[in-house]
Amino acid sequence: MEDEEIKKEEAKPEEKPDKPEQAKPEPKPEPVPEQPDSSELDSLKAENSRLRIERTAMLEAVRMGVDSRQIDYVLKLAEFPENADTKAITSAIQKVLDDVPAFKAENSAKAKGFQIGADNSKQTPEADAIAKAFGNTRKD
């Protein structure tokens, strides 16, 4: 019986795999990225330069004491040359601050918040106040 099984197995045609020697697919050539034309490249360079100048100008404005709420206005008024360096940016901002000193932040030592009573920054000595109340002028 074993001989019969062996003969049957030998008589069967040899099974071939579905895909002989699993052929590797040939790699497709990678598509070459399109090269941007020179006008697009120039516009990207100009935009990069503008953003660099704007960032440097913001930092310089803060360093020079411009009120944080006024920085955008100062930068719009300042005239920056193309490819400006830090020195040119600083001088342009300084010119705007000289023309409009209101853009500078007020002294930070001044207390912020509510004030109770009158502003005491211009106090006169008590004797001067009394003399003034009676119409007398003090002579030292």
Backbone as a chain_set.jsonl record, in Angstrom:
{"seq": "MEDEEIKKEEAKPEEKPDKPEQAKPEPKPEPVPEQPDSSELDSLKAENSRLRIERTAMLEAVRMGVDSRQIDYVLKLAEFPENADTKAITSAIQKVLDDVPAFKAENSAKAKGFQIGADNSKQTPEADAIAKAFGNTRKD", "coords": {"N": [[0.794, -1.166, 0.0], [1.878, 1.176, 0.679], [3.654, 1.424, -1.374], [1.993, 1.931, -3.494], [0.983, 4.454, -2.874], [3.267, 5.967, -3.031], [3.858, 5.689, -5.741], [1.654, 7.008, -6.822], [2.079, 9.577, -5.97], [4.434, 10.102, -7.295], [3.543, 10.026, -9.847], [1.941, 12.215, -10.091], [1.786, 15.382, -11.577], [4.398, 17.691, -11.237], [3.929, 20.385, -9.045], [3.876, 23.705, -9.931], [5.009, 26.825, -8.729], [2.826, 29.693, -8.462], [3.866, 32.181, -9.208], [6.74, 32.227, -10.67], [9.817, 32.459, -9.167], [9.435, 35.014, -7.827], [9.544, 37.867, -9.206], [11.197, 40.919, -8.875], [9.747, 44.131, -8.936], [10.666, 46.574, -11.316], [12.296, 49.523, -10.257], [10.593, 52.62, -10.415], [11.534, 55.506, -12.144], [12.262, 58.385, -10.217], [10.181, 61.222, -10.184], [11.306, 64.243, -11.535], [11.507, 67.139, -9.655], [9.706, 70.095, -10.442], [11.44, 72.881, -11.584], [11.344, 76.047, -10.166], [10.44, 78.987, -11.957], [12.5, 81.821, -12.743], [11.311, 84.272, -12.037], [9.465, 83.601, -10.074], [11.192, 82.616, -8.138], [12.663, 84.927, -7.575], [10.652, 86.514, -6.458], [10.112, 85.062, -4.148], [12.551, 85.333, -2.821], [12.542, 88.097, -2.371], [10.334, 88.333, -0.674], [11.269, 86.861, 1.512], [13.411, 88.488, 2.3], [11.995, 90.818, 3.01], [10.507, 89.882, 5.211], [12.598, 89.259, 6.965], [13.697, 91.793, 7.444], [11.487, 93.021, 8.632], [11.175, 91.505, 10.981], [13.62, 92.039, 12.287], [13.324, 94.774, 12.576], [11.145, 94.938, 14.33], [12.265, 93.856, 16.655], [14.286, 95.754, 17.142], [12.728, 98.027, 17.547], [11.418, 97.407, 19.938], [13.641, 97.242, 21.591], [14.419, 99.894, 21.531], [12.535, 101.133, 23.012], [9.905, 101.535, 22.148], [6.41, 101.806, 22.509], [4.538, 98.869, 22.965], [2.049, 98.649, 21.778], [2.231, 100.399, 19.725], [4.063, 99.614, 17.858], [3.48, 98.507, 15.291], [2.559, 100.786, 13.91], [4.82, 102.438, 13.951], [6.576, 100.916, 12.409], [5.285, 100.979, 9.958], [5.536, 103.662, 9.295], [8.276, 104.014, 9.19], [10.908, 104.089, 6.853], [12.428, 101.646, 5.245], [15.361, 100.728, 3.581], [15.924, 98.48, 0.784], [17.319, 95.314, 1.562], [18.279, 96.131, 4.075], [20.496, 96.733, 6.773], [21.033, 96.176, 10.328], [21.853, 98.607, 11.398], [20.837, 100.549, 9.598], [18.124, 100.061, 9.891], [17.75, 100.72, 12.582], [18.332, 103.471, 12.494], [16.245, 104.392, 10.853], [13.989, 103.844, 12.425], [14.599, 105.455, 14.605], [14.403, 107.974, 13.446], [11.636, 108.134, 13.003], [10.78, 108.089, 15.667], [11.906, 110.46, 16.566], [10.452, 112.3, 15.083], [7.813, 111.75, 15.913], [7.366, 111.679, 19.037], [5.473, 110.575, 20.69], [5.164, 107.919, 20.245], [6.96, 106.538, 21.756], [7.302, 104.476, 24.64], [5.867, 105.306, 27.778], [7.47, 106.299, 30.839], [8.302, 103.506, 32.668], [8.491, 103.448, 35.381], [6.516, 104.88, 36.462], [3.601, 104.497, 38.337], [1.084, 102.179, 37.537], [-2.429, 101.87, 37.045], [-5.196, 102.608, 39.241], [-5.541, 105.885, 40.632], [-5.724, 107.492, 43.657], [-6.872, 110.493, 44.779], [-5.26, 113.683, 44.174], [-2.749, 114.383, 41.682], [0.44, 114.26, 42.911], [2.818, 115.155, 41.963], [3.742, 117.719, 41.659], [4.364, 119.031, 44.166], [4.28, 121.598, 46.621], [6.114, 123.125, 49.243], [4.693, 123.194, 52.543], [4.697, 125.718, 53.786], [4.931, 127.473, 51.613], [2.5, 126.95, 50.389], [0.674, 127.876, 52.301], [1.373, 130.584, 52.442], [0.774, 131.333, 49.862], [-1.959, 130.952, 49.881], [-2.813, 133.104, 51.447], [-2.112, 135.158, 49.861], [0.441, 136.069, 49.989], [3.795, 136.337, 48.941], [6.625, 134.387, 49.136], [9.923, 135.272, 49.924], [13.107, 134.285, 49.517]], "CA": [[0.0, 0.0, 0.0], [2.786, 2.303, 0.677], [4.228, 1.531, -2.715], [0.987, 2.542, -4.366], [0.927, 5.881, -2.564], [4.486, 6.573, -3.549], [3.727, 5.747, -7.19], [0.681, 8.043, -7.15], [2.719, 10.875, -5.758], [5.403, 10.302, -8.359], [2.821, 10.179, -11.096], [1.353, 13.545, -10.13], [2.705, 16.364, -12.162], [5.024, 18.548, -10.229], [3.223, 21.656, -8.949], [4.737, 24.864, -10.139], [4.486, 27.985, -8.008], [2.064, 30.624, -9.294], [4.775, 33.198, -9.745], [8.099, 31.683, -10.566], [10.902, 33.324, -8.681], [8.906, 36.325, -7.482], [10.351, 38.903, -9.851], [11.104, 42.242, -8.242], [9.381, 45.138, -9.931], [11.727, 47.541, -11.575], [11.957, 50.798, -9.635], [10.229, 53.677, -11.351], [12.395, 56.678, -11.937], [11.601, 59.432, -9.446], [9.924, 62.389, -11.025], [12.164, 65.386, -11.255], [10.649, 68.26, -9.258], [9.754, 71.219, -11.363], [12.27, 74.002, -11.151], [10.57, 77.282, -10.277], [11.041, 79.944, -12.879], [13.305, 82.838, -12.055], [10.468, 85.324, -11.458], [8.921, 83.067, -8.825], [12.318, 82.557, -7.205], [12.958, 86.302, -7.176], [9.6, 86.988, -5.56], [10.311, 84.384, -2.864], [13.702, 85.974, -2.174], [12.112, 89.422, -1.92], [9.462, 88.114, 0.483], [12.142, 86.447, 2.61], [14.14, 89.677, 2.728], [11.04, 91.698, 3.686], [10.194, 89.302, 6.521], [13.781, 89.391, 7.816], [13.779, 93.198, 7.841], [10.38, 93.294, 9.546], [11.48, 90.877, 12.271], [14.698, 92.807, 12.897], [12.78, 96.087, 12.938], [10.331, 94.769, 15.543], [13.178, 93.677, 17.791], [14.948, 97.032, 17.386], [11.737, 98.954, 18.096], [11.238, 97.049, 21.349], [14.871, 97.612, 22.286], [14.502, 101.353, 21.602], [11.533, 101.625, 23.947], [8.627, 101.853, 21.519], [5.268, 101.193, 23.166], [4.22, 97.644, 22.236], [0.833, 98.861, 20.985], [2.541, 101.345, 18.657], [5.131, 99.076, 17.001], [3.031, 98.404, 13.894], [2.496, 102.126, 13.319], [6.193, 102.906, 13.76], [7.163, 100.178, 11.285], [4.667, 101.459, 8.706], [6.063, 104.99, 8.996], [9.714, 103.947, 8.929], [11.242, 103.724, 5.487], [13.597, 100.771, 5.256], [15.871, 100.412, 2.246], [16.03, 97.05, 0.512], [18.501, 94.673, 2.155], [18.748, 97.007, 5.145], [21.142, 96.079, 7.903], [20.515, 96.606, 11.626], [22.145, 100.026, 11.596], [19.881, 101.307, 8.793], [16.809, 99.871, 10.507], [17.742, 101.517, 13.806], [18.257, 104.903, 12.161], [14.903, 104.671, 10.331], [13.073, 103.868, 13.574], [14.94, 106.636, 15.398], [13.853, 109.141, 12.754], [10.201, 108.164, 13.289], [10.614, 108.452, 17.076], [12.225, 111.885, 16.694], [9.337, 113.045, 14.508], [6.601, 111.517, 16.701], [7.817, 111.114, 20.309], [4.369, 109.912, 21.391], [5.258, 106.479, 20.038], [7.802, 105.939, 22.788], [6.58, 104.053, 25.84], [6.073, 106.205, 28.907], [8.369, 105.779, 31.862], [7.701, 102.353, 33.33], [8.543, 103.63, 36.833], [5.25, 105.472, 36.858], [2.682, 103.459, 38.781], [-0.066, 101.988, 36.676], [-3.631, 101.511, 37.767], [-6.009, 103.72, 39.741], [-4.887, 106.855, 41.502], [-6.669, 108.102, 44.585], [-6.403, 111.831, 45.12], [-4.651, 114.478, 43.113], [-1.373, 114.065, 41.309], [1.323, 114.955, 43.844], [4.138, 115.322, 41.37], [4.152, 119.124, 41.761], [4.106, 119.46, 45.544], [5.004, 122.753, 47.144], [6.211, 123.004, 50.696], [3.509, 123.683, 53.264], [4.818, 127.166, 54.029], [4.603, 128.146, 50.354], [1.07, 126.801, 50.16], [-0.035, 128.772, 53.227], [1.652, 131.954, 52.011], [0.05, 131.544, 48.625], [-3.378, 131.056, 50.234], [-3.055, 134.446, 51.986], [-1.695, 136.159, 48.891], [1.832, 136.5, 50.228], [4.843, 135.632, 48.197], [7.805, 134.177, 49.968], [11.19, 135.644, 49.324], [14.185, 133.587, 50.253]], "C": [[0.858, 1.26, 0.0], [3.405, 2.505, -0.693], [3.26, 2.218, -3.668], [0.922, 4.06, -4.131], [2.148, 6.598, -3.128], [4.381, 6.71, -5.06], [2.745, 6.853, -7.609], [1.301, 9.427, -7.004], [3.725, 11.168, -6.857], [4.714, 10.572, -9.682], [2.202, 11.576, -11.208], [2.336, 14.511, -10.771], [3.206, 17.306, -11.067], [4.335, 19.92, -10.246], [4.233, 22.801, -9.081], [4.161, 26.035, -9.33], [3.813, 28.946, -8.981], [2.979, 31.653, -9.959], [6.186, 32.677, -9.598], [9.082, 32.778, -10.171], [10.451, 34.772, -8.512], [9.805, 37.449, -8.014], [10.114, 40.238, -9.157], [10.706, 43.25, -9.307], [10.512, 46.144, -10.09], [11.346, 48.877, -10.939], [11.65, 51.844, -10.703], [11.151, 54.857, -11.113], [11.593, 57.759, -11.194], [11.368, 60.64, -10.331], [10.804, 63.551, -10.575], [11.264, 66.55, -10.853], [10.816, 69.424, -10.223], [10.599, 72.331, -10.773], [11.446, 75.264, -11.271], [11.254, 78.251, -11.235], [11.686, 81.077, -12.094], [12.447, 83.937, -11.433], [9.862, 84.861, -10.138], [10.007, 83.012, -7.756], [12.676, 83.949, -6.694], [11.913, 86.836, -6.205], [9.721, 86.328, -4.187], [11.493, 84.987, -2.104], [13.326, 87.337, -1.62], [11.229, 89.305, -0.679], [10.277, 87.715, 1.706], [12.908, 87.644, 3.161], [13.23, 90.628, 3.494], [10.716, 91.182, 5.083], [11.377, 89.417, 7.485], [13.91, 90.819, 8.327], [12.69, 93.522, 8.856], [10.653, 92.717, 10.936], [12.578, 91.656, 13.006], [14.195, 94.164, 13.368], [11.925, 95.989, 14.201], [11.22, 94.637, 16.776], [13.873, 94.993, 18.146], [13.979, 98.036, 18.01], [11.499, 98.667, 19.577], [12.458, 97.484, 22.148], [14.961, 99.131, 22.481], [13.401, 101.959, 22.478], [10.221, 102.044, 23.322], [7.528, 101.1, 22.266], [4.816, 99.995, 22.325], [2.963, 97.794, 21.375], [1.1, 99.74, 19.777], [3.551, 100.807, 17.639], [4.693, 99.009, 15.538], [3.004, 99.754, 13.199], [3.897, 102.668, 13.023], [6.813, 102.222, 12.544], [6.56, 100.61, 9.95], [5.22, 102.829, 8.305], [7.547, 104.967, 8.635], [9.945, 103.481, 7.494], [12.548, 102.937, 5.495], [14.072, 100.541, 3.828], [15.908, 98.897, 2.046], [17.349, 96.524, 1.064], [19.119, 95.552, 3.239], [19.427, 96.183, 6.232], [20.58, 96.672, 9.191], [20.724, 98.095, 11.849], [21.147, 100.907, 10.831], [18.474, 101.22, 9.384], [16.691, 100.729, 11.759], [17.612, 103.004, 13.496], [16.877, 105.28, 11.613], [13.88, 104.753, 11.464], [13.337, 105.104, 14.422], [14.384, 107.902, 14.765], [12.356, 109.257, 13.031], [9.97, 108.6, 14.734], [10.95, 109.917, 17.322], [11.064, 112.738, 16.181], [8.065, 112.934, 15.354], [7.0, 110.88, 18.037], [6.715, 110.404, 21.085], [4.416, 108.392, 21.216], [6.108, 105.788, 21.097], [6.962, 105.583, 23.994], [6.873, 105.046, 26.958], [6.952, 105.515, 29.927], [7.685, 104.652, 32.624], [7.727, 102.484, 34.851], [7.247, 104.233, 37.345], [4.282, 104.342, 37.198], [1.486, 103.389, 37.839], [-1.258, 101.603, 37.537], [-4.374, 102.752, 38.215], [-5.196, 104.614, 40.662], [-5.96, 107.493, 42.371], [-6.109, 109.45, 44.987], [-5.756, 112.494, 43.928], [-3.236, 113.997, 42.83], [-0.43, 114.907, 42.167], [2.707, 115.205, 43.263], [4.643, 116.755, 41.482], [3.828, 119.645, 43.165], [4.909, 120.704, 45.885], [5.105, 122.572, 48.653], [4.998, 123.654, 51.36], [3.551, 125.199, 53.473], [4.486, 127.95, 52.766], [3.11, 128.076, 50.09], [0.27, 127.748, 51.045], [0.161, 130.221, 52.795], [0.869, 132.278, 50.744], [-1.441, 131.718, 48.904], [-3.727, 132.462, 50.751], [-2.591, 135.54, 51.027], [-0.293, 136.669, 49.083], [2.768, 135.719, 49.326], [6.068, 135.542, 49.086], [9.056, 134.588, 49.234], [12.277, 134.979, 50.162], [15.41, 134.395, 50.342]], "O": [[0.534, 2.264, -0.635], [3.648, 3.636, -1.113], [3.665, 2.988, -4.539], [0.818, 4.84, -5.077], [2.045, 7.712, -3.641], [4.771, 7.739, -5.612], [2.96, 7.543, -8.606], [1.068, 10.322, -7.817], [3.867, 12.306, -7.303], [5.253, 11.273, -10.539], [1.968, 12.06, -12.316], [3.543, 14.458, -10.535], [2.497, 17.642, -10.119], [4.175, 20.537, -11.299], [5.277, 22.832, -8.43], [2.942, 26.2, -9.266], [4.168, 29.015, -10.158], [2.848, 31.938, -11.149], [6.752, 32.692, -8.505], [9.146, 33.851, -10.77], [11.096, 35.67, -9.053], [10.715, 37.907, -7.325], [8.977, 40.628, -8.891], [11.233, 43.246, -10.42], [11.204, 46.504, -9.138], [10.203, 49.318, -11.063], [12.326, 51.947, -11.727], [11.5, 55.155, -9.97], [10.426, 58.012, -11.492], [12.228, 61.033, -11.119], [11.003, 63.786, -9.383], [10.36, 66.921, -11.602], [11.901, 69.694, -10.738], [10.473, 72.668, -9.596], [10.899, 75.548, -12.337], [12.481, 78.319, -11.308], [11.423, 81.247, -10.904], [12.82, 84.484, -10.396], [9.757, 85.642, -9.192], [9.755, 83.332, -6.595], [12.962, 84.123, -5.51], [12.247, 87.529, -5.244], [9.459, 86.969, -3.17], [11.438, 85.133, -0.883], [13.744, 87.697, -0.519], [11.364, 90.091, 0.258], [10.005, 88.18, 2.814], [13.034, 87.788, 4.377], [13.635, 91.186, 4.514], [10.656, 91.961, 6.035], [11.187, 89.644, 8.679], [14.198, 91.036, 9.504], [12.945, 94.222, 9.836], [10.391, 93.369, 11.946], [12.47, 91.9, 14.208], [14.591, 94.647, 14.429], [11.983, 96.875, 15.053], [10.949, 95.241, 17.815], [14.03, 95.31, 19.325], [14.359, 98.805, 18.893], [11.392, 99.595, 20.379], [12.331, 98.026, 23.245], [15.514, 99.6, 23.476], [13.354, 103.176, 22.658], [9.488, 102.838, 23.912], [7.68, 99.929, 22.612], [4.723, 100.099, 21.102], [2.836, 97.127, 20.348], [0.259, 99.814, 18.882], [3.857, 101.485, 16.658], [5.443, 99.405, 14.646], [3.381, 99.861, 12.032], [4.13, 103.279, 11.98], [7.494, 102.864, 11.744], [7.246, 100.607, 8.928], [5.358, 103.122, 7.117], [8.017, 105.804, 7.864], [9.256, 102.59, 6.996], [13.624, 103.489, 5.722], [13.273, 100.195, 2.957], [15.922, 98.132, 3.01], [18.368, 97.214, 1.032], [20.34, 95.696, 3.309], [18.989, 95.082, 6.565], [19.742, 97.572, 9.146], [19.867, 98.768, 12.423], [20.666, 101.904, 11.369], [17.728, 102.199, 9.373], [15.673, 101.383, 11.98], [16.863, 103.716, 14.165], [16.39, 106.378, 11.883], [13.011, 105.625, 11.462], [12.397, 105.734, 14.906], [13.941, 108.806, 15.473], [11.856, 110.357, 13.269], [9.068, 109.393, 15.003], [10.349, 110.553, 18.188], [10.734, 113.768, 16.767], [7.325, 113.907, 15.496], [6.975, 109.655, 18.157], [7.005, 109.696, 22.05], [3.77, 107.663, 21.968], [5.983, 104.581, 21.305], [6.02, 106.298, 24.336], [7.985, 105.562, 27.07], [7.15, 104.301, 29.882], [6.595, 104.84, 33.166], [7.058, 101.717, 35.545], [6.921, 104.111, 38.526], [4.155, 103.366, 36.458], [0.953, 104.411, 37.407], [-1.096, 101.07, 38.635], [-4.206, 103.827, 37.638], [-4.294, 104.163, 41.368], [-6.977, 107.973, 41.871], [-4.986, 109.535, 45.484], [-5.71, 111.944, 42.828], [-2.619, 113.301, 43.636], [-0.501, 116.135, 42.145], [3.661, 115.44, 44.005], [5.85, 116.987, 41.409], [3.082, 120.614, 43.306], [6.066, 120.843, 45.489], [4.252, 121.925, 49.26], [4.368, 124.549, 50.798], [2.529, 125.874, 53.344], [3.827, 128.986, 52.841], [2.517, 129.046, 49.616], [-0.7, 128.355, 50.592], [-0.793, 130.998, 52.784], [0.36, 133.389, 50.59], [-2.112, 132.522, 48.256], [-4.831, 132.949, 50.507], [-2.671, 136.724, 51.354], [0.124, 137.609, 48.406], [2.517, 134.557, 49.007], [6.479, 136.523, 49.707], [9.225, 134.282, 48.053], [12.32, 135.127, 51.383], [16.4, 133.953, 50.925]]}, "num_chains": 1, "name": "protein.A"}
